[in-house]
Amino acid sequence: MTLGHPFLVGPPADRPRPFRVITDGSATAGIGFGDARIPPGVPGPRRHVHTHEDESIYVVSGVLTVEVGDERYEAGPESLVWLPRGVPHVFANLGDEEVRTLAVFNSTTLAQMFAEQAEYLATLQGPPDPDVLLEISLRYGVVPVDGPPLQPV
């Protein structure tokens, strides 16, 4: 059984943000792919929970600090962290070298959220309004939860 036609997505011409959606899942049986280049010392998103999708992060290089539920991981190269839906998680690059990751998620709606956020961010001259970003996230079932930001141990 074929799930569409073969295709190639090459590297972006420019990369204005650390995260990009490679494919949203519409041509890949509902499985979306994204990648990230997270500079040293840069926090990821605030602690949140996905209500529609599971997510995984594969670390290509560097060390990504990830908290999922009550677990904390220092995920180095060739490590995979599973982030099940409904379980709060947060991640950050607390190290001194760039972290490169590949994310895989089983929903097309997460890619739609990233696209809407990117459209909003592209219109800005200054910092984003956190309330607008929250409204976009909630529309796609990504809900912030209480918890501290990640800190080195």
Short mmCIF file of N, CA and C in Angstrom, two decimals:
data_model
loop_
_atom_site.label_atom_id
_atom_site.label_comp_id
_atom_site.label_asym_id
_atom_site.label_seq_id
_atom_site.Cartn_x
_atom_site.Cartn_y
_atom_site.Cartn_z
N MET A 1 0.84 -1.18 0.00
CA MET A 1 0.00 0.00 0.00
C MET A 1 0.89 1.25 0.00
N THR A 2 0.60 2.17 -0.88
CA THR A 2 1.36 3.40 -0.98
C THR A 2 0.60 4.53 -0.30
N LEU A 3 1.32 5.33 0.47
CA LEU A 3 0.72 6.44 1.20
C LEU A 3 1.00 7.77 0.53
N GLY A 4 1.06 7.80 -0.76
CA GLY A 4 1.35 9.04 -1.47
C GLY A 4 2.51 8.84 -2.40
N HIS A 5 3.11 9.95 -2.75
CA HIS A 5 4.22 9.93 -3.69
C HIS A 5 5.51 10.28 -2.96
N PRO A 6 6.63 9.72 -3.42
CA PRO A 6 7.91 10.08 -2.82
C PRO A 6 8.17 11.57 -3.01
N PHE A 7 8.87 12.16 -2.08
CA PHE A 7 9.25 13.57 -2.20
C PHE A 7 10.47 13.84 -1.35
N LEU A 8 11.09 14.97 -1.60
CA LEU A 8 12.27 15.40 -0.87
C LEU A 8 12.02 16.82 -0.37
N VAL A 9 12.36 17.05 0.89
CA VAL A 9 12.36 18.40 1.44
C VAL A 9 13.81 18.72 1.77
N GLY A 10 14.36 19.69 1.10
CA GLY A 10 15.75 20.05 1.31
C GLY A 10 15.91 21.04 2.45
N PRO A 11 17.15 21.47 2.69
CA PRO A 11 17.39 22.43 3.76
C PRO A 11 16.76 23.78 3.42
N PRO A 12 16.39 24.54 4.45
CA PRO A 12 15.77 25.84 4.19
C PRO A 12 16.78 26.85 3.64
N ALA A 13 16.29 27.78 2.82
CA ALA A 13 17.15 28.83 2.28
C ALA A 13 17.63 29.75 3.40
N ASP A 14 16.75 29.99 4.35
CA ASP A 14 17.13 30.75 5.55
C ASP A 14 16.39 30.14 6.73
N ARG A 15 16.80 30.47 7.91
CA ARG A 15 16.22 29.86 9.10
C ARG A 15 16.02 30.97 10.13
N PRO A 16 14.86 31.68 10.07
CA PRO A 16 14.66 32.80 10.97
C PRO A 16 14.39 32.39 12.42
N ARG A 17 13.96 31.17 12.64
CA ARG A 17 13.67 30.69 13.99
C ARG A 17 14.35 29.34 14.22
N PRO A 18 14.57 28.99 15.47
CA PRO A 18 15.26 27.72 15.74
C PRO A 18 14.50 26.48 15.26
N PHE A 19 13.15 26.51 15.26
CA PHE A 19 12.37 25.33 14.91
C PHE A 19 11.70 25.52 13.57
N ARG A 20 11.67 24.44 12.78
CA ARG A 20 10.89 24.49 11.54
C ARG A 20 10.14 23.18 11.36
N VAL A 21 9.01 23.26 10.72
CA VAL A 21 8.25 22.08 10.34
C VAL A 21 8.80 21.63 8.99
N ILE A 22 9.25 20.39 8.93
CA ILE A 22 9.77 19.84 7.67
C ILE A 22 8.60 19.40 6.80
N THR A 23 7.70 18.62 7.39
CA THR A 23 6.47 18.23 6.71
C THR A 23 5.38 18.11 7.77
N ASP A 24 4.18 18.55 7.43
CA ASP A 24 3.10 18.65 8.41
C ASP A 24 2.33 17.36 8.64
N GLY A 25 2.61 16.33 7.90
CA GLY A 25 1.91 15.06 8.07
C GLY A 25 0.84 14.82 7.03
N SER A 26 0.47 15.84 6.26
CA SER A 26 -0.59 15.65 5.27
C SER A 26 -0.16 14.72 4.13
N ALA A 27 1.13 14.65 3.85
CA ALA A 27 1.63 13.76 2.79
C ALA A 27 2.37 12.56 3.35
N THR A 28 2.36 12.41 4.68
CA THR A 28 3.15 11.34 5.31
C THR A 28 2.31 10.57 6.34
N ALA A 29 1.09 10.23 5.95
CA ALA A 29 0.20 9.40 6.76
C ALA A 29 -0.05 9.97 8.16
N GLY A 30 -0.09 11.30 8.27
CA GLY A 30 -0.39 11.93 9.55
C GLY A 30 0.79 12.08 10.48
N ILE A 31 1.97 11.69 10.03
CA ILE A 31 3.17 11.82 10.86
C ILE A 31 3.91 13.07 10.40
N GLY A 32 4.08 14.02 11.32
CA GLY A 32 4.79 15.25 11.00
C GLY A 32 6.23 15.20 11.48
N PHE A 33 7.08 15.97 10.83
CA PHE A 33 8.49 16.04 11.17
C PHE A 33 8.91 17.50 11.29
N GLY A 34 9.74 17.77 12.27
CA GLY A 34 10.31 19.10 12.42
C GLY A 34 11.75 18.96 12.89
N ASP A 35 12.51 20.03 12.72
CA ASP A 35 13.86 20.00 13.26
C ASP A 35 14.15 21.31 13.97
N ALA A 36 15.16 21.29 14.80
CA ALA A 36 15.51 22.49 15.56
C ALA A 36 17.01 22.61 15.69
N ARG A 37 17.44 23.84 15.75
CA ARG A 37 18.81 24.21 16.10
C ARG A 37 18.67 25.17 17.26
N ILE A 38 19.00 24.71 18.45
CA ILE A 38 18.79 25.50 19.66
C ILE A 38 20.15 25.98 20.16
N PRO A 39 20.38 27.30 20.14
CA PRO A 39 21.66 27.83 20.58
C PRO A 39 21.94 27.54 22.05
N PRO A 40 23.19 27.59 22.46
CA PRO A 40 23.54 27.35 23.86
C PRO A 40 22.79 28.29 24.81
N GLY A 41 22.34 27.72 25.92
CA GLY A 41 21.70 28.52 26.96
C GLY A 41 20.31 29.01 26.65
N VAL A 42 19.69 28.51 25.59
CA VAL A 42 18.38 29.00 25.18
C VAL A 42 17.29 28.09 25.73
N PRO A 43 16.29 28.70 26.41
CA PRO A 43 15.18 27.90 26.89
C PRO A 43 14.28 27.50 25.72
N GLY A 44 13.60 26.40 25.89
CA GLY A 44 12.59 26.00 24.91
C GLY A 44 11.27 26.64 25.30
N PRO A 45 10.18 26.05 24.87
CA PRO A 45 8.86 26.58 25.24
C PRO A 45 8.62 26.39 26.73
N ARG A 46 7.67 27.14 27.26
CA ARG A 46 7.33 26.92 28.68
C ARG A 46 6.70 25.54 28.84
N ARG A 47 6.65 25.07 30.06
CA ARG A 47 6.08 23.74 30.36
C ARG A 47 4.65 23.69 29.81
N HIS A 48 4.34 22.60 29.11
CA HIS A 48 3.03 22.49 28.47
C HIS A 48 2.65 21.03 28.29
N VAL A 49 1.42 20.83 27.85
CA VAL A 49 0.91 19.49 27.58
C VAL A 49 0.18 19.52 26.24
N HIS A 50 0.34 18.45 25.47
CA HIS A 50 -0.37 18.29 24.20
C HIS A 50 -1.61 17.45 24.47
N THR A 51 -2.75 17.90 23.97
CA THR A 51 -3.98 17.13 24.16
C THR A 51 -4.36 16.32 22.93
N HIS A 52 -3.71 16.60 21.78
CA HIS A 52 -4.08 15.91 20.53
C HIS A 52 -3.01 14.98 19.98
N GLU A 53 -1.76 15.14 20.40
CA GLU A 53 -0.71 14.37 19.75
C GLU A 53 0.36 13.92 20.72
N ASP A 54 1.05 12.85 20.32
CA ASP A 54 2.28 12.43 20.98
C ASP A 54 3.42 13.06 20.19
N GLU A 55 4.55 13.19 20.85
CA GLU A 55 5.69 13.83 20.22
C GLU A 55 6.95 13.08 20.65
N SER A 56 7.94 13.06 19.79
CA SER A 56 9.24 12.52 20.19
C SER A 56 10.32 13.48 19.71
N ILE A 57 11.41 13.50 20.45
CA ILE A 57 12.56 14.32 20.07
C ILE A 57 13.78 13.43 20.00
N TYR A 58 14.41 13.41 18.82
CA TYR A 58 15.65 12.68 18.60
C TYR A 58 16.77 13.71 18.58
N VAL A 59 17.77 13.52 19.41
CA VAL A 59 18.88 14.47 19.49
C VAL A 59 19.97 14.04 18.51
N VAL A 60 20.30 14.94 17.60
CA VAL A 60 21.35 14.69 16.61
C VAL A 60 22.71 15.09 17.17
N SER A 61 22.76 16.27 17.82
CA SER A 61 24.02 16.72 18.42
C SER A 61 23.71 17.63 19.61
N GLY A 62 24.70 17.73 20.50
CA GLY A 62 24.51 18.51 21.72
C GLY A 62 23.79 17.71 22.78
N VAL A 63 23.42 18.39 23.87
CA VAL A 63 22.68 17.75 24.96
C VAL A 63 21.46 18.59 25.26
N LEU A 64 20.28 17.98 25.13
CA LEU A 64 19.01 18.64 25.40
C LEU A 64 18.49 18.16 26.75
N THR A 65 18.19 19.11 27.63
CA THR A 65 17.60 18.78 28.93
C THR A 65 16.09 18.75 28.75
N VAL A 66 15.46 17.64 29.14
CA VAL A 66 14.03 17.45 28.93
C VAL A 66 13.42 16.93 30.23
N GLU A 67 12.33 17.55 30.66
CA GLU A 67 11.52 17.01 31.75
C GLU A 67 10.18 16.59 31.18
N VAL A 68 9.81 15.33 31.44
CA VAL A 68 8.54 14.76 31.00
C VAL A 68 7.90 14.16 32.23
N GLY A 69 6.75 14.73 32.66
CA GLY A 69 6.16 14.28 33.91
C GLY A 69 7.15 14.49 35.04
N ASP A 70 7.46 13.44 35.78
CA ASP A 70 8.40 13.52 36.90
C ASP A 70 9.82 13.11 36.52
N GLU A 71 10.05 12.81 35.25
CA GLU A 71 11.37 12.36 34.80
C GLU A 71 12.17 13.51 34.20
N ARG A 72 13.46 13.51 34.45
CA ARG A 72 14.38 14.49 33.84
C ARG A 72 15.45 13.73 33.08
N TYR A 73 15.68 14.14 31.84
CA TYR A 73 16.67 13.49 30.99
C TYR A 73 17.67 14.50 30.46
N GLU A 74 18.93 14.08 30.40
CA GLU A 74 19.97 14.81 29.69
C GLU A 74 20.19 13.99 28.43
N ALA A 75 19.50 14.37 27.36
CA ALA A 75 19.50 13.57 26.13
C ALA A 75 20.62 14.04 25.21
N GLY A 76 21.59 13.16 25.01
CA GLY A 76 22.72 13.46 24.15
C GLY A 76 22.53 12.91 22.75
N PRO A 77 23.55 13.00 21.91
CA PRO A 77 23.46 12.52 20.53
C PRO A 77 22.98 11.07 20.46
N GLU A 78 22.12 10.83 19.49
CA GLU A 78 21.54 9.52 19.21
C GLU A 78 20.57 9.06 20.29
N SER A 79 20.03 10.00 21.08
CA SER A 79 19.02 9.69 22.10
C SER A 79 17.65 10.12 21.60
N LEU A 80 16.63 9.38 22.03
CA LEU A 80 15.25 9.72 21.70
C LEU A 80 14.46 9.86 22.99
N VAL A 81 13.69 10.93 23.10
CA VAL A 81 12.82 11.16 24.25
C VAL A 81 11.38 11.11 23.75
N TRP A 82 10.55 10.28 24.38
CA TRP A 82 9.14 10.13 24.04
C TRP A 82 8.32 11.06 24.94
N LEU A 83 7.45 11.88 24.33
CA LEU A 83 6.61 12.83 25.05
C LEU A 83 5.14 12.48 24.78
N PRO A 84 4.55 11.61 25.61
CA PRO A 84 3.18 11.19 25.34
C PRO A 84 2.18 12.31 25.58
N ARG A 85 1.11 12.29 24.80
CA ARG A 85 0.05 13.30 24.99
C ARG A 85 -0.47 13.21 26.41
N GLY A 86 -0.85 14.36 26.94
CA GLY A 86 -1.41 14.42 28.28
C GLY A 86 -0.38 14.50 29.39
N VAL A 87 0.90 14.37 29.07
CA VAL A 87 1.96 14.42 30.09
C VAL A 87 2.73 15.74 29.93
N PRO A 88 2.78 16.57 30.97
CA PRO A 88 3.49 17.85 30.87
C PRO A 88 4.97 17.65 30.56
N HIS A 89 5.49 18.55 29.74
CA HIS A 89 6.91 18.48 29.41
C HIS A 89 7.47 19.87 29.11
N VAL A 90 8.78 19.96 29.22
CA VAL A 90 9.52 21.19 28.94
C VAL A 90 10.92 20.77 28.54
N PHE A 91 11.58 21.57 27.70
CA PHE A 91 12.96 21.26 27.33
C PHE A 91 13.73 22.55 27.11
N ALA A 92 15.06 22.44 27.20
CA ALA A 92 15.93 23.60 27.03
C ALA A 92 17.34 23.13 26.71
N ASN A 93 18.10 24.02 26.11
CA ASN A 93 19.52 23.77 25.91
C ASN A 93 20.25 24.49 27.04
N LEU A 94 20.62 23.75 28.06
CA LEU A 94 21.33 24.33 29.21
C LEU A 94 22.83 24.23 29.04
N GLY A 95 23.27 23.67 27.93
CA GLY A 95 24.70 23.45 27.71
C GLY A 95 25.39 24.62 27.02
N ASP A 96 26.62 24.37 26.59
CA ASP A 96 27.43 25.42 25.97
C ASP A 96 27.69 25.16 24.49
N GLU A 97 26.93 24.23 23.88
CA GLU A 97 27.03 24.01 22.44
C GLU A 97 25.62 23.90 21.86
N GLU A 98 25.50 24.20 20.58
CA GLU A 98 24.21 24.11 19.90
C GLU A 98 23.64 22.70 20.00
N VAL A 99 22.33 22.60 20.15
CA VAL A 99 21.63 21.32 20.12
C VAL A 99 20.86 21.24 18.81
N ARG A 100 21.00 20.11 18.13
CA ARG A 100 20.24 19.87 16.90
C ARG A 100 19.35 18.66 17.14
N THR A 101 18.07 18.81 16.80
CA THR A 101 17.10 17.75 17.05
C THR A 101 16.22 17.50 15.83
N LEU A 102 15.58 16.34 15.85
CA LEU A 102 14.53 15.99 14.90
C LEU A 102 13.31 15.64 15.76
N ALA A 103 12.18 16.27 15.49
CA ALA A 103 10.95 15.97 16.20
C ALA A 103 10.00 15.22 15.28
N VAL A 104 9.27 14.27 15.85
CA VAL A 104 8.27 13.51 15.11
C VAL A 104 6.99 13.57 15.93
N PHE A 105 5.87 13.90 15.27
CA PHE A 105 4.59 14.01 15.97
C PHE A 105 3.48 13.41 15.11
N ASN A 106 2.48 12.85 15.79
CA ASN A 106 1.43 12.12 15.07
C ASN A 106 0.14 12.92 14.96
N SER A 107 0.26 14.11 14.40
CA SER A 107 -0.91 14.96 14.19
C SER A 107 -0.55 16.05 13.21
N THR A 108 -1.50 16.42 12.37
CA THR A 108 -1.26 17.54 11.46
C THR A 108 -1.58 18.87 12.14
N THR A 109 -2.31 18.85 13.25
CA THR A 109 -2.70 20.11 13.88
C THR A 109 -1.51 20.82 14.53
N LEU A 110 -0.52 20.10 15.02
CA LEU A 110 0.64 20.75 15.63
C LEU A 110 1.38 21.59 14.59
N ALA A 111 1.52 21.07 13.39
CA ALA A 111 2.17 21.83 12.32
C ALA A 111 1.36 23.08 11.98
N GLN A 112 0.04 22.97 12.02
CA GLN A 112 -0.81 24.14 11.77
C GLN A 112 -0.60 25.21 12.84
N MET A 113 -0.43 24.79 14.09
CA MET A 113 -0.15 25.74 15.16
C MET A 113 1.17 26.46 14.90
N PHE A 114 2.22 25.70 14.55
CA PHE A 114 3.52 26.32 14.28
C PHE A 114 3.41 27.30 13.11
N ALA A 115 2.64 26.95 12.08
CA ALA A 115 2.48 27.84 10.92
C ALA A 115 1.78 29.13 11.33
N GLU A 116 0.74 29.02 12.15
CA GLU A 116 0.03 30.22 12.59
C GLU A 116 0.93 31.09 13.48
N GLN A 117 1.69 30.46 14.35
CA GLN A 117 2.63 31.23 15.17
C GLN A 117 3.67 31.93 14.30
N ALA A 118 4.18 31.25 13.29
CA ALA A 118 5.19 31.84 12.41
C ALA A 118 4.62 33.04 11.65
N GLU A 119 3.37 32.92 11.19
CA GLU A 119 2.72 34.05 10.52
C GLU A 119 2.64 35.25 11.44
N TYR A 120 2.21 35.01 12.68
CA TYR A 120 2.11 36.11 13.65
C TYR A 120 3.49 36.72 13.92
N LEU A 121 4.48 35.89 14.18
CA LEU A 121 5.82 36.39 14.51
C LEU A 121 6.44 37.18 13.35
N ALA A 122 6.11 36.80 12.12
CA ALA A 122 6.66 37.49 10.95
C ALA A 122 6.14 38.92 10.84
N THR A 123 5.03 39.23 11.49
CA THR A 123 4.45 40.57 11.41
C THR A 123 5.02 41.53 12.44
N LEU A 124 5.84 41.04 13.35
CA LEU A 124 6.27 41.84 14.49
C LEU A 124 7.53 42.65 14.22
N GLN A 125 7.59 43.79 14.88
CA GLN A 125 8.81 44.59 14.91
C GLN A 125 9.50 44.46 16.26
N GLY A 126 8.75 44.04 17.28
CA GLY A 126 9.29 43.90 18.62
C GLY A 126 8.97 42.52 19.16
N PRO A 127 9.00 42.38 20.48
CA PRO A 127 8.72 41.07 21.08
C PRO A 127 7.25 40.67 20.90
N PRO A 128 6.99 39.37 20.88
CA PRO A 128 5.61 38.90 20.72
C PRO A 128 4.78 39.14 21.97
N ASP A 129 3.49 39.22 21.77
CA ASP A 129 2.54 39.33 22.88
C ASP A 129 2.27 37.91 23.39
N PRO A 130 2.63 37.61 24.64
CA PRO A 130 2.42 36.26 25.16
C PRO A 130 0.97 35.82 25.12
N ASP A 131 0.03 36.75 25.25
CA ASP A 131 -1.39 36.40 25.21
C ASP A 131 -1.81 35.91 23.82
N VAL A 132 -1.24 36.50 22.78
CA VAL A 132 -1.55 36.06 21.41
C VAL A 132 -0.99 34.66 21.19
N LEU A 133 0.25 34.43 21.62
CA LEU A 133 0.84 33.09 21.47
C LEU A 133 0.05 32.05 22.26
N LEU A 134 -0.42 32.43 23.45
CA LEU A 134 -1.23 31.52 24.26
C LEU A 134 -2.54 31.19 23.55
N GLU A 135 -3.18 32.20 23.01
CA GLU A 135 -4.45 31.98 22.30
C GLU A 135 -4.26 31.02 21.13
N ILE A 136 -3.18 31.19 20.38
CA ILE A 136 -2.90 30.29 19.26
C ILE A 136 -2.68 28.87 19.77
N SER A 137 -1.87 28.71 20.80
CA SER A 137 -1.58 27.37 21.35
C SER A 137 -2.85 26.67 21.82
N LEU A 138 -3.68 27.39 22.56
CA LEU A 138 -4.90 26.79 23.09
C LEU A 138 -5.84 26.33 21.98
N ARG A 139 -5.86 27.07 20.89
CA ARG A 139 -6.71 26.71 19.76
C ARG A 139 -6.35 25.33 19.20
N TYR A 140 -5.09 24.93 19.38
CA TYR A 140 -4.61 23.65 18.84
C TYR A 140 -4.39 22.60 19.93
N GLY A 141 -4.90 22.86 21.13
CA GLY A 141 -4.83 21.86 22.18
C GLY A 141 -3.49 21.75 22.87
N VAL A 142 -2.65 22.78 22.77
CA VAL A 142 -1.38 22.81 23.48
C VAL A 142 -1.57 23.77 24.65
N VAL A 143 -1.55 23.20 25.86
CA VAL A 143 -1.97 23.93 27.05
C VAL A 143 -0.80 24.11 28.01
N PRO A 144 -0.52 25.37 28.40
CA PRO A 144 0.55 25.57 29.38
C PRO A 144 0.15 25.00 30.74
N VAL A 145 1.14 24.53 31.48
CA VAL A 145 0.90 24.02 32.83
C VAL A 145 1.90 24.67 33.78
N ASP A 146 1.54 24.69 35.06
CA ASP A 146 2.43 25.27 36.05
C ASP A 146 3.68 24.41 36.20
N GLY A 147 4.73 25.07 36.52
CA GLY A 147 5.99 24.39 36.77
C GLY A 147 7.13 25.32 36.49
N PRO A 148 8.25 25.10 37.16
CA PRO A 148 9.39 25.99 37.00
C PRO A 148 10.08 25.79 35.66
N PRO A 149 10.78 26.83 35.19
CA PRO A 149 11.61 26.64 34.00
C PRO A 149 12.76 25.71 34.33
N LEU A 150 13.34 25.13 33.33
CA LEU A 150 14.48 24.24 33.57
C LEU A 150 15.71 25.02 34.02
N GLN A 151 16.39 24.46 34.99
CA GLN A 151 17.62 25.04 35.53
C GLN A 151 18.67 23.94 35.58
N PRO A 152 19.94 24.31 35.47
CA PRO A 152 20.98 23.28 35.64
C PRO A 152 20.90 22.70 37.05
N VAL A 153 21.26 21.42 37.20
CA VAL A 153 21.24 20.79 38.52
C VAL A 153 22.61 20.83 39.16
#
